[in-house]
Short mmCIF file of C-alpha atoms in Angstrom, two decimals:
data_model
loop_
_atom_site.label_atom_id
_atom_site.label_comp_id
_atom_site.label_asym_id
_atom_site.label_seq_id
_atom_site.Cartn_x
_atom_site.Cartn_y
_atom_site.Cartn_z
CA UNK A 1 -33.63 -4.21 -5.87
CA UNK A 2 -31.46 -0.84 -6.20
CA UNK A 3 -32.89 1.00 -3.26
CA UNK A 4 -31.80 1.68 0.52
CA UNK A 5 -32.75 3.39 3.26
CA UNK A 6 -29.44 5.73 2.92
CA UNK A 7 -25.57 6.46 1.68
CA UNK A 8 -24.41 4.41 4.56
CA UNK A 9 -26.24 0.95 3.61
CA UNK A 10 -24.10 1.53 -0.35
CA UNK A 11 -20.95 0.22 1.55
CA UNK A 12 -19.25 -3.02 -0.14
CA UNK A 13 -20.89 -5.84 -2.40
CA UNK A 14 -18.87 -3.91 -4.86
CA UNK A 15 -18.67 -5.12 -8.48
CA UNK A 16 -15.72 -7.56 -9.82
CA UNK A 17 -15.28 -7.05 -13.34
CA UNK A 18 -13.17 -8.98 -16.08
CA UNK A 19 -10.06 -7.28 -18.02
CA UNK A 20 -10.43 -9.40 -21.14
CA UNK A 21 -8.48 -6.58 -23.23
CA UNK A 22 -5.47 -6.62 -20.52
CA UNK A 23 -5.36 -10.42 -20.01
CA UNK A 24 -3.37 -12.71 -21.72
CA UNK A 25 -5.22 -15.09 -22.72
CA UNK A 26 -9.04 -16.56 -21.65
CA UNK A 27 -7.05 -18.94 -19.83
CA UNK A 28 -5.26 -16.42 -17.70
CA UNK A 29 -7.84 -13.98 -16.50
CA UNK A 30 -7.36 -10.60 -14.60
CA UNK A 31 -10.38 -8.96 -12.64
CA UNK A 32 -10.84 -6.04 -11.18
CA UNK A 33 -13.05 -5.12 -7.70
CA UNK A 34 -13.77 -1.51 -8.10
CA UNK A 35 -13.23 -0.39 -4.39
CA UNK A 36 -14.23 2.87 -6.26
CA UNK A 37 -17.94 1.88 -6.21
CA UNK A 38 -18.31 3.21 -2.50
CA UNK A 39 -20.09 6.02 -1.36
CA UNK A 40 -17.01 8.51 -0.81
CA UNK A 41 -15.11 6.43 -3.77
CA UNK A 42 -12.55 4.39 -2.05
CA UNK A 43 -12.17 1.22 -0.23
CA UNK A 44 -11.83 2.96 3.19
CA UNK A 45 -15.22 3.49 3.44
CA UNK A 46 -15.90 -0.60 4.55
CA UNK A 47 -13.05 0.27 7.25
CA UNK A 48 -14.63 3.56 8.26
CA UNK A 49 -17.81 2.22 9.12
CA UNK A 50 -15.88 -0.96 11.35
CA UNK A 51 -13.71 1.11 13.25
CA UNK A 52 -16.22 3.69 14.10
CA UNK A 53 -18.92 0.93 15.09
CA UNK A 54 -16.25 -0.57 17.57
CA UNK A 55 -15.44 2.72 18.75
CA UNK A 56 -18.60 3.25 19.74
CA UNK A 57 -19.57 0.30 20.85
CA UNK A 58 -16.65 -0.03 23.28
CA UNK A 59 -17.53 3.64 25.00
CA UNK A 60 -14.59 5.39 23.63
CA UNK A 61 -16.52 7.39 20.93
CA UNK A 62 -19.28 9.51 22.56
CA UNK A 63 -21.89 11.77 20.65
CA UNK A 64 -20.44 15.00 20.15
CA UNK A 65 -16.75 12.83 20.60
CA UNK A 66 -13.54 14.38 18.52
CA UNK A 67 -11.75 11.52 15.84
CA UNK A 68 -8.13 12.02 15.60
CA UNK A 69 -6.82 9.97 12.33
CA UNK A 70 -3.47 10.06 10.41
CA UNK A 71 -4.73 9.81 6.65
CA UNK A 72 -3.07 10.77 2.93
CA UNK A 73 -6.40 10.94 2.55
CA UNK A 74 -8.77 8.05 2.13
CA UNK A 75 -9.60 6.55 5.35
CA UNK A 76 -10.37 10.48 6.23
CA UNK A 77 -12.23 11.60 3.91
CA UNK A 78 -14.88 8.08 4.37
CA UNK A 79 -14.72 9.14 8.23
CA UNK A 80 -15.63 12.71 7.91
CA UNK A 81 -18.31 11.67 5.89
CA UNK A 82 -19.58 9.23 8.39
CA UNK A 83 -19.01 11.57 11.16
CA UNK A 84 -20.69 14.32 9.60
CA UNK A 85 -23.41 12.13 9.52
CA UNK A 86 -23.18 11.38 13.17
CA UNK A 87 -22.63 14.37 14.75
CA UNK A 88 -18.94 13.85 15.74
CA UNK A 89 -15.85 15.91 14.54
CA UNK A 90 -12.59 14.70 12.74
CA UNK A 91 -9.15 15.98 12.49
CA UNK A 92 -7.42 14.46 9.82
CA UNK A 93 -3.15 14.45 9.60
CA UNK A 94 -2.32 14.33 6.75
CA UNK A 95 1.08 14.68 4.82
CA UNK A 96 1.62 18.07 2.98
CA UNK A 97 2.84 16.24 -0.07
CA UNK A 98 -0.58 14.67 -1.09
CA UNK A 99 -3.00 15.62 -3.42
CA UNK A 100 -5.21 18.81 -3.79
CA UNK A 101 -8.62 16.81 -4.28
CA UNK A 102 -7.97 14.91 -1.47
CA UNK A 103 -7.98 18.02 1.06
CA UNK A 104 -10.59 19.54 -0.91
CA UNK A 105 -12.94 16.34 -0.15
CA UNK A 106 -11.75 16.80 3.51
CA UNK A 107 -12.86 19.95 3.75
CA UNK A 108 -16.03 19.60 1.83
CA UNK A 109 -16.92 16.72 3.95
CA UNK A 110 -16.27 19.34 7.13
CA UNK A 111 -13.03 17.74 8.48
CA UNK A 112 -10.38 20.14 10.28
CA UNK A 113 -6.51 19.35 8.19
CA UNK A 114 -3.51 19.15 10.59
CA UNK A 115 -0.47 19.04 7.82
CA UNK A 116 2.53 17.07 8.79
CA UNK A 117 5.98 17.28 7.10
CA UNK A 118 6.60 16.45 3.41
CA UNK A 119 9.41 14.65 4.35
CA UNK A 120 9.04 11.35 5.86
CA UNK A 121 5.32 10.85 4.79
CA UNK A 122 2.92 9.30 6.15
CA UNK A 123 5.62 8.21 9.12
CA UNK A 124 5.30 12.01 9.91
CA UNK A 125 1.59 12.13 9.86
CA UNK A 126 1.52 8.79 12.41
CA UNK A 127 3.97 10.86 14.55
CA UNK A 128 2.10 13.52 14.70
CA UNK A 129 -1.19 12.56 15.17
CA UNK A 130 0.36 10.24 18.05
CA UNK A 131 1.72 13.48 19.39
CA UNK A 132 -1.45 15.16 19.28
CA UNK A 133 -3.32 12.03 21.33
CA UNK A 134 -1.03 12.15 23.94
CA UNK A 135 -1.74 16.44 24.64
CA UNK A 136 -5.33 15.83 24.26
CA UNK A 137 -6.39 12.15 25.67
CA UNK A 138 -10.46 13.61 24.91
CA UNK A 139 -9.15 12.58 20.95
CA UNK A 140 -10.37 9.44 20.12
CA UNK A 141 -7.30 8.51 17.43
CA UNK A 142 -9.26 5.05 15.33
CA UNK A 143 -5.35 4.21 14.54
CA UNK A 144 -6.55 2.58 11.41
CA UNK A 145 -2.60 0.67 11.26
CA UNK A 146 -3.44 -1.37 14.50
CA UNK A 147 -7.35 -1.33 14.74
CA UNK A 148 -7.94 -5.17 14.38
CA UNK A 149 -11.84 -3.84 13.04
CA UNK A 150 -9.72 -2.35 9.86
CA UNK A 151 -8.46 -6.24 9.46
CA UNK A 152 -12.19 -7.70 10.09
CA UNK A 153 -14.17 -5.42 7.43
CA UNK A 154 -12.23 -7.44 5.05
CA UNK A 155 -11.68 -10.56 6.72
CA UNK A 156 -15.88 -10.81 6.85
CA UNK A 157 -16.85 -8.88 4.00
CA UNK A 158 -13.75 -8.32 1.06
CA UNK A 159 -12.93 -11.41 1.25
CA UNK A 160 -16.16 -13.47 1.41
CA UNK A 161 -16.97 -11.23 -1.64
CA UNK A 162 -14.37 -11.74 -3.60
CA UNK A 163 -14.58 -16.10 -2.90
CA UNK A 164 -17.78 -15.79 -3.78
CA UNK A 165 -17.98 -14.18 -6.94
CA UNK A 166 -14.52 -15.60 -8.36
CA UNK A 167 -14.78 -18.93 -6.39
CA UNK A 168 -11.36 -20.49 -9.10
CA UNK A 169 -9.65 -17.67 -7.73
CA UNK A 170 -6.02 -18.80 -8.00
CA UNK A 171 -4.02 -15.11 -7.12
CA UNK A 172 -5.16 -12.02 -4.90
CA UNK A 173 -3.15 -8.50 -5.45
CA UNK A 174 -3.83 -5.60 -3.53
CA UNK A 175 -1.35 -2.45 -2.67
CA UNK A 176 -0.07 -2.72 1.00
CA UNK A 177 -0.30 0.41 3.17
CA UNK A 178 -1.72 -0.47 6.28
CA UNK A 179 -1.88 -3.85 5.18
CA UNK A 180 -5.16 -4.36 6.39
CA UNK A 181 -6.52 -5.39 2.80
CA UNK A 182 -3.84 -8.17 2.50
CA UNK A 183 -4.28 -9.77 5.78
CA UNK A 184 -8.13 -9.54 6.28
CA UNK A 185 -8.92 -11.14 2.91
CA UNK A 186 -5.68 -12.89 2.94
CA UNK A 187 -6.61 -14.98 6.06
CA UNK A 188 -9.99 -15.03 4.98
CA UNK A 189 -8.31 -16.90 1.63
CA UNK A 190 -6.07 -19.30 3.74
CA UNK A 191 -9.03 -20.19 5.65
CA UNK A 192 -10.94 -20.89 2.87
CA UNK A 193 -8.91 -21.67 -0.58
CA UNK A 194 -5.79 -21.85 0.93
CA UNK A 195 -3.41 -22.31 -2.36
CA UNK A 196 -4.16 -18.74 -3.40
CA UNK A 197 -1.24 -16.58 -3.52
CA UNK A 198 -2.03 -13.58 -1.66
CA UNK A 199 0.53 -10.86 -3.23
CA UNK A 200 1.47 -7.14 -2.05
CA UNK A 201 1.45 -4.22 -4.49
CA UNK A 202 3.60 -2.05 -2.59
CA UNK A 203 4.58 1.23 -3.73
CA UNK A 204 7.55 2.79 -3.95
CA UNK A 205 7.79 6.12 -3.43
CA UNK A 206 10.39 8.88 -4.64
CA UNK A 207 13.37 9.71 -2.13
CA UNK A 208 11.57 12.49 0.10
CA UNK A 209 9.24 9.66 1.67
CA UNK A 210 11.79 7.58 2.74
CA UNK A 211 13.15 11.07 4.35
CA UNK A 212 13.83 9.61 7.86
CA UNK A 213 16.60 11.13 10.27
CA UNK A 214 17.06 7.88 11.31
CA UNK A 215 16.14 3.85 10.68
CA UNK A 216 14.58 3.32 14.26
CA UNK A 217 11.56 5.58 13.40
CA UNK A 218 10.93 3.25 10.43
CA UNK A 219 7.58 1.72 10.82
CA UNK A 220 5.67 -1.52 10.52
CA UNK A 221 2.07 -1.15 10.77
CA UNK A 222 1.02 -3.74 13.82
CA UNK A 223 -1.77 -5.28 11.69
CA UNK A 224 1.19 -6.74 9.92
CA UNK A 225 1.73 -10.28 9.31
CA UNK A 226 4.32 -11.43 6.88
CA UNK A 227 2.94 -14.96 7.19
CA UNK A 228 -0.41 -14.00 5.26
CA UNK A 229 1.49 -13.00 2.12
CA UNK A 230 2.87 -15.16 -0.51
CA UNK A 231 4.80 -12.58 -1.94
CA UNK A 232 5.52 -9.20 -1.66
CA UNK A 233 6.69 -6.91 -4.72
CA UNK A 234 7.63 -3.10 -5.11
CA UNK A 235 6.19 -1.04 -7.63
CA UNK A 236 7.85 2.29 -8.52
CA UNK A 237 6.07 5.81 -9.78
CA UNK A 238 6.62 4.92 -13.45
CA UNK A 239 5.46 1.86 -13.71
CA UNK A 240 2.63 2.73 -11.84
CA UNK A 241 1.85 5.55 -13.77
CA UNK A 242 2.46 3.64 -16.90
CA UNK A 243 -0.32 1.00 -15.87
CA UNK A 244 -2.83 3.57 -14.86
CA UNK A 245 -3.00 4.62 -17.95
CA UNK A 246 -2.90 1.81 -19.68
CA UNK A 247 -6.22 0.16 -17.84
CA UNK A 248 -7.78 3.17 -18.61
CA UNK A 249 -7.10 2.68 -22.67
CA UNK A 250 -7.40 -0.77 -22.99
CA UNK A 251 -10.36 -1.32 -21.11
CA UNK A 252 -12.12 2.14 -20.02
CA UNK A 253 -11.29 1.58 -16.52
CA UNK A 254 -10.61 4.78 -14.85
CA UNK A 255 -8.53 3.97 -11.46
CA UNK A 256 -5.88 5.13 -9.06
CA UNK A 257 -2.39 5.13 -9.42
CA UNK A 258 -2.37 2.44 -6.48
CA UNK A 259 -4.39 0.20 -8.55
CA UNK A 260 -1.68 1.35 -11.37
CA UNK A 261 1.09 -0.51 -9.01
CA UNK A 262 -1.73 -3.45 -8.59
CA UNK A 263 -2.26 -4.00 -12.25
CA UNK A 264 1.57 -4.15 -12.84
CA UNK A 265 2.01 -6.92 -10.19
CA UNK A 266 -0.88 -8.38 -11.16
CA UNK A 267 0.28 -8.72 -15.39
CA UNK A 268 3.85 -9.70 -13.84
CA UNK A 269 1.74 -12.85 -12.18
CA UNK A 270 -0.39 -13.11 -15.43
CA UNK A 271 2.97 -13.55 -17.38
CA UNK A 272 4.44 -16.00 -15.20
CA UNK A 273 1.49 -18.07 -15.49
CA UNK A 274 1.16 -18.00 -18.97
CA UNK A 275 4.58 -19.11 -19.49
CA UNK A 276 4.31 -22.02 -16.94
CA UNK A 277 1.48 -23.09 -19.30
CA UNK A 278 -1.28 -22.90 -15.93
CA UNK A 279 -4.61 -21.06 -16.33
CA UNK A 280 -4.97 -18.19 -13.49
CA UNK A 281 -7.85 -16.15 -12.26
CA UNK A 282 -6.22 -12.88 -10.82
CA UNK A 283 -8.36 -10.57 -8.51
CA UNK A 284 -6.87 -7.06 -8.68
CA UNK A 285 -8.18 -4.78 -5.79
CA UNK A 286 -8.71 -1.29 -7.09
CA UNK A 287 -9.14 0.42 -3.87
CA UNK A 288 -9.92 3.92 -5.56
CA UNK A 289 -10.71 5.66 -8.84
CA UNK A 290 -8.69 8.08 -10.90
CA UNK A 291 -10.88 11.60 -9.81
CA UNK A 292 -8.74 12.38 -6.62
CA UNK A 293 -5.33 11.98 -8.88
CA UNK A 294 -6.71 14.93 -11.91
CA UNK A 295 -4.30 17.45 -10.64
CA UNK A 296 -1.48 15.81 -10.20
CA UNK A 297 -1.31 15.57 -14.27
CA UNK A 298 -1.04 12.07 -13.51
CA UNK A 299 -4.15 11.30 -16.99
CA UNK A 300 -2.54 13.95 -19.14
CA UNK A 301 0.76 15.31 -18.53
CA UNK A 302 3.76 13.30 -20.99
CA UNK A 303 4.88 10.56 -18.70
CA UNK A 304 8.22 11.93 -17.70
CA UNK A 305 6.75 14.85 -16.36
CA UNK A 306 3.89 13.51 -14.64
CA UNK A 307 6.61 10.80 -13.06
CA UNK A 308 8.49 13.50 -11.91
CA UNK A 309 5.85 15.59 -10.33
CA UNK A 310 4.69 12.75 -8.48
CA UNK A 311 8.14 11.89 -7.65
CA UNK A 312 8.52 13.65 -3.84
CA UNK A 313 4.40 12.43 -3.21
CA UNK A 314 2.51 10.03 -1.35
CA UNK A 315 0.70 9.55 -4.25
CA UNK A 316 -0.74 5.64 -2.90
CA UNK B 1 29.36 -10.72 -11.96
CA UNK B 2 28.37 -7.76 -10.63
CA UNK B 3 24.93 -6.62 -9.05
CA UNK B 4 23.76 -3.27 -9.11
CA UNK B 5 22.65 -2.16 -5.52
CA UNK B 6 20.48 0.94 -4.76
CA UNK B 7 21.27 2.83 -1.54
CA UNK B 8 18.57 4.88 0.46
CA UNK B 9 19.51 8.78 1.46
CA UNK B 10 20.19 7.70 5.20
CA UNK B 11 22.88 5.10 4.39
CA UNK B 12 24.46 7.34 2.07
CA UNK B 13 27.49 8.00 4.57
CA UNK B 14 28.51 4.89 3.89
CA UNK B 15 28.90 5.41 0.28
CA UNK B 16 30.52 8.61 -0.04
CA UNK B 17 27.03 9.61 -1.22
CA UNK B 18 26.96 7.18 -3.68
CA UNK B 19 23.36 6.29 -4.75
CA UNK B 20 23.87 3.45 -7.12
CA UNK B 21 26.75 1.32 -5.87
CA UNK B 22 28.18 -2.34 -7.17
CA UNK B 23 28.76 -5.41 -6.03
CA UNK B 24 29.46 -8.99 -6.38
CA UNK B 25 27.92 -12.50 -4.23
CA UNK B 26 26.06 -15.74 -4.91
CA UNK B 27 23.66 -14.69 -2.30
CA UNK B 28 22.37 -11.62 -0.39
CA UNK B 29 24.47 -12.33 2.44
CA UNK B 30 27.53 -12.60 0.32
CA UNK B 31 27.20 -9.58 -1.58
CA UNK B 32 26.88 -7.54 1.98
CA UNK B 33 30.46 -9.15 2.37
CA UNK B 34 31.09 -7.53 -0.42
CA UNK B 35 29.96 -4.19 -0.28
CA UNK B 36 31.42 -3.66 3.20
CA UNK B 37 34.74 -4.12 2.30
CA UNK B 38 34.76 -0.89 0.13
CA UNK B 39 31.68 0.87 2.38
CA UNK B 40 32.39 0.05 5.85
CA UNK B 41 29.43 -0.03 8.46
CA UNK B 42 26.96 -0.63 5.41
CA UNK B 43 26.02 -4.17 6.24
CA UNK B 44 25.78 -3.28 9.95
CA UNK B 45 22.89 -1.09 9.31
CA UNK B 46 20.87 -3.77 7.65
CA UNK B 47 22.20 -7.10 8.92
CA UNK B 48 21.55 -7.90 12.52
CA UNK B 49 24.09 -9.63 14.75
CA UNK B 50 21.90 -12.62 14.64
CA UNK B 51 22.30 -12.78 11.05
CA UNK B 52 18.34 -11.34 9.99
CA UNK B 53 17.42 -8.29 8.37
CA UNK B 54 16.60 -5.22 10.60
CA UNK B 55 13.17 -5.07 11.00
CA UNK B 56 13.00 -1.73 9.71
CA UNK B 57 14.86 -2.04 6.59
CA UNK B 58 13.69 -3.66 3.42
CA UNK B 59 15.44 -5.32 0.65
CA UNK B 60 14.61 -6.34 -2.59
CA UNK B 61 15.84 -8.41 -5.34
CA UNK B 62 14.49 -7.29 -8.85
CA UNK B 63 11.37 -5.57 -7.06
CA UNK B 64 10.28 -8.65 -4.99
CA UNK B 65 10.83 -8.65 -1.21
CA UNK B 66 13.74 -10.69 -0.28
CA UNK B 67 12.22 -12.01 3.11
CA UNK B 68 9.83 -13.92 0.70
CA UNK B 69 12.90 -15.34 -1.41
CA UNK B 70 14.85 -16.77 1.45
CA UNK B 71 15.62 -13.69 3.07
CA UNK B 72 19.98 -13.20 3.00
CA UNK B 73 19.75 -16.62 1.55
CA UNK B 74 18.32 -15.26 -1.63
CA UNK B 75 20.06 -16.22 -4.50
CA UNK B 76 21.93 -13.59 -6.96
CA UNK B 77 22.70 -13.47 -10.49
CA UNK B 78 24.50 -11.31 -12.72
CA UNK B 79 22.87 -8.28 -13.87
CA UNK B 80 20.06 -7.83 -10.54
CA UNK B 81 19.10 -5.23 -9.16
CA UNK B 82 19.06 -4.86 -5.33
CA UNK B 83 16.98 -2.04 -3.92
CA UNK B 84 17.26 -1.58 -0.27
CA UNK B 85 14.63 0.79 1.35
CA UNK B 86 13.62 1.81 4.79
CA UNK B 87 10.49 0.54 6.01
CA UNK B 88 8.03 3.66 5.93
CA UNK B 89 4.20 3.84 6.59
CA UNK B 90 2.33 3.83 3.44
CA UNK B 91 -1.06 5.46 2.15
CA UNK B 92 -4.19 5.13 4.14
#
C-alpha cells in the first residue's frame, strides 16, 4: 500500500539500495539509504518532525509560536515546511556562504532568512541565532546540536531501519555535523550489533570556515559523544566532489556532496576490507540528493573549478 | 623522517605565516617537541598542561582523527600528513 493520509506520514522507511558497480567485490558490499527519499529531500525531515513534537508537547511551542533555528539549510527548510503546515513561523540563520537553492527552498517554504557571517560558518550562525534567543525569549530556538529528540529520531527509527533491512551489517558511515546521525543510530548499533564500526564522514571545509578570531569559540555540538564512534575521518572538497560524481556515473545515483565525503570513507573501509581478505556490508547514509548543489557547478563545472568555488562554502 | 604538518589561519603567528610546516617524531607528542623548538607557543595552543588535546582543536593523522588512534600517542611515520583544524560546527 502506497497511500497516506498526507506529506507528513512520507517521513523515513526510506529505501537502502546496493552499489554493486562501486563495490569491490560481492563479498564487500556498499549500500546506500537515500535520506533523499523524504518529503522536503533530506534527512532532516525525521529530526524536524521529533523536535517539533517535543516542543510542543513540553508547552514551549504554542500555536501561532515563532521557531528560531541556526541551519545551512536542511534542518530549516524540513521545519518551515512543517511549520507552514502548522501555523507557526520560522526564522532560519543561516551562513551567507551556502547555497542559492537552499534559500530559495526557505523562502518558498515561507521561512524569514537571518544571514550570519561567511566567515566562521555555521559557528557564526549558532552565535547568532543564540544572540537572537536571548533579545527575544518569545523565540522558541529547537537547537537541533543539543535537542536529545534530534538523537532519538534516529536512535528509534534510522537505526532500527537500517538493522533491519541490512541485519550482516558490519560498518555504518554517515557525515558528522551535529552528530546526531552517528550517535542515534550508533547507540542504537552498540545496543544491538555491537561489533559494527560506526565511522564519521566529516567534512573539511576550505580556510574561511575555520575563520575563528579565536580557539575558545570553537564548538562541539553537546549531542556529542566520542565514545559512539569507532572512527572518525576527514574528507576534504575534492575528494568529495570527486565521489559525488563518481556515484552518480557508476551507478545513477544522484546525491549530495556530503554523501560525496560518505562514499569516500565508505570505499576507504571497502578497501581495507578487501585487503584483510573479510567480507563487509557498508551502509552509507546519503542524507540529501544532488538538486540543492546545481548552482554551485558542483555536476558540471571541470573539477578544479568547481573545487575552488566551493572552496570558502559550507557546502555539507 | 620528516612529517608534513598543516597549520590552521589562527595559529599562523606561530609560523611566521607558514601554512605547511615540517617536522620530525615517533609519535604525535614527539613531533609537537619538535615543532616548538623552531615555532614557539605552537604546542601550547593544542596540548593541554595535562598532556590531552584542547578540546577545541582537532588533529589528524592522514585524514583520520587522532583521538581515535591513541590520541598524542599516535604513532608517526615518514611521509604523513598531519592536519590540525579547529573544531567548528558543521552543516545542519
Amino acid at each position: 500500500m502506497a497511500r497516506y493520509e498526507d506529506i507528513t506520514a512520507l517521513v523515513g522507511d526510506t529505501p537502502l539500495v546496493g552499489l554493486p558497480r562501486l563495490s569491490p567485490s560481492p563479498e564487500v558490499r556498499l549500500w546506500a539509504k537515500l535520506e533523499g527519499q523524504n518529503p522536503t529531500g533530506s534527512v532532516k525531515d525525521r529530526v524536524a518532525a521529533k523536535m517539533i513534537e517535543a516542543a510542543e508537547a513540553d508547552g514551549r511551542l504554542r500555536p501561532g509560536g515563532t521557531i528560531l533555528e541556526p541551519t545551512s539549510g536542511n534542518t530549516g527548510i524540513a521545519v518551515a515546511m512543517l511549520a507552514r503546515r502548522k501555523g507557526y513561523r520560522l526564522v532560519a540563520v543561516m551562513p551567507e556562504n551556502t547555497s542559492l537553492e537552499r534559500r530559495q527552498l526557505l523562502a518558498a517554504f515561507g521561512a524569514e532568512i537571518v544571514f550570519s557571517p561567511a566567515a566562521g560558518g555555521s559557528n557564526a550562525a549558532v552565535s547568532k541565532a543564540r544572540e537572537m534567543a536571548v533579545d527575544k525569549p518569545e523565540l522558541v530556538m529547537l537547537n537541533q546540536y543539543a535537542n536529545p529528540a534530534n538523537e532519538a529520531a534516529h536512535y528509534e527509527d534510522t537505526g532500527p531501519e537500517i538493522l533491519r533491512d541490512l541485519p550482516g551489517i558490519t560498518h555504518f558511515v554517515a557525515g558528522l555535523g551535529t552528530t546526531a546521525t552517528l550517535m542515534g543510530v550508533g547507540r542504537h548499533l552498540r545496543d544491538h550489533a555491537p561489533d559494527v564500526q560506526v565511522v564519521a564522514a566529516e567534512p573539511r571545509y576550505g580556510e574561511l570556515v575555520y575563520g575563528l578570531r579565536n580557539l575558545d569559540e570553537g564548538f562541539v555540538p553537546e549531542l556529542y559523544d566520542e565514545k559512539v564512534l569507532s572512527r572518525r575521518l576527514s574528507v576534504g572538497t575534492e575528494d568529495a566532489l570527486r565521489r559525488t560524481r563518481q556515484v552518480l556515473d557508476s551507478e545513477g545515483l544522484f546525491v549530495g556532496l556530503s554523501s560525496g565525503a560518505v562514499v569516500h570513507a565508505g570505499l576507504s573501509l571497502a578497501r581495507e576490507a578487501t585487503r584483510a581478505g573479510r567480507s563487509a556490508d557498508i551502509a552509507l547514509l546519503v542524507a540529501d540528493g544532488g538538486w540543492k548543489y546545481l548552482s554551485t557547478g558542483a555536476y558540471s563545472d571541470e573539477l578544479d573549478d568547481a573545487a575552488n568555488a566551493l572552496d570558502g562554502q559550507v557546502w555539507a | 623522517m620528516s612529517v608534513e604538518v598543516r597549520v590552521p589561519t589562527i595559529l599562523r603567528s606561530h609560523t611566521g605565516g607558514q601554512k605547511l610546516v615540517s617536522g620530525s617524531g615517533n609519535t604525535l607528542a614527539e613531533l609537537f617537541d619538535d615543532l616548538d623548538r623552531n615555532h614557539t607557543g605552537l604546542k601550547a595552543r593544542v596540548v593541554t598542561e595535562e598532556g590531552g588535546l584542547h578540546r577545541f582543536v582537532n588533529v589528524y593523522v592522514n585524514d583520520e582523527d587522532v583521538r581515535f588512534i591513541g590520541g598524542l600517542e599516535a604513532k608517526l611515520s615518514d611521509g604523513d600528513s598531519v592536519t590540525i583544524l579547529p573544531a567548528v560546527a558543521g552543516g545542519m
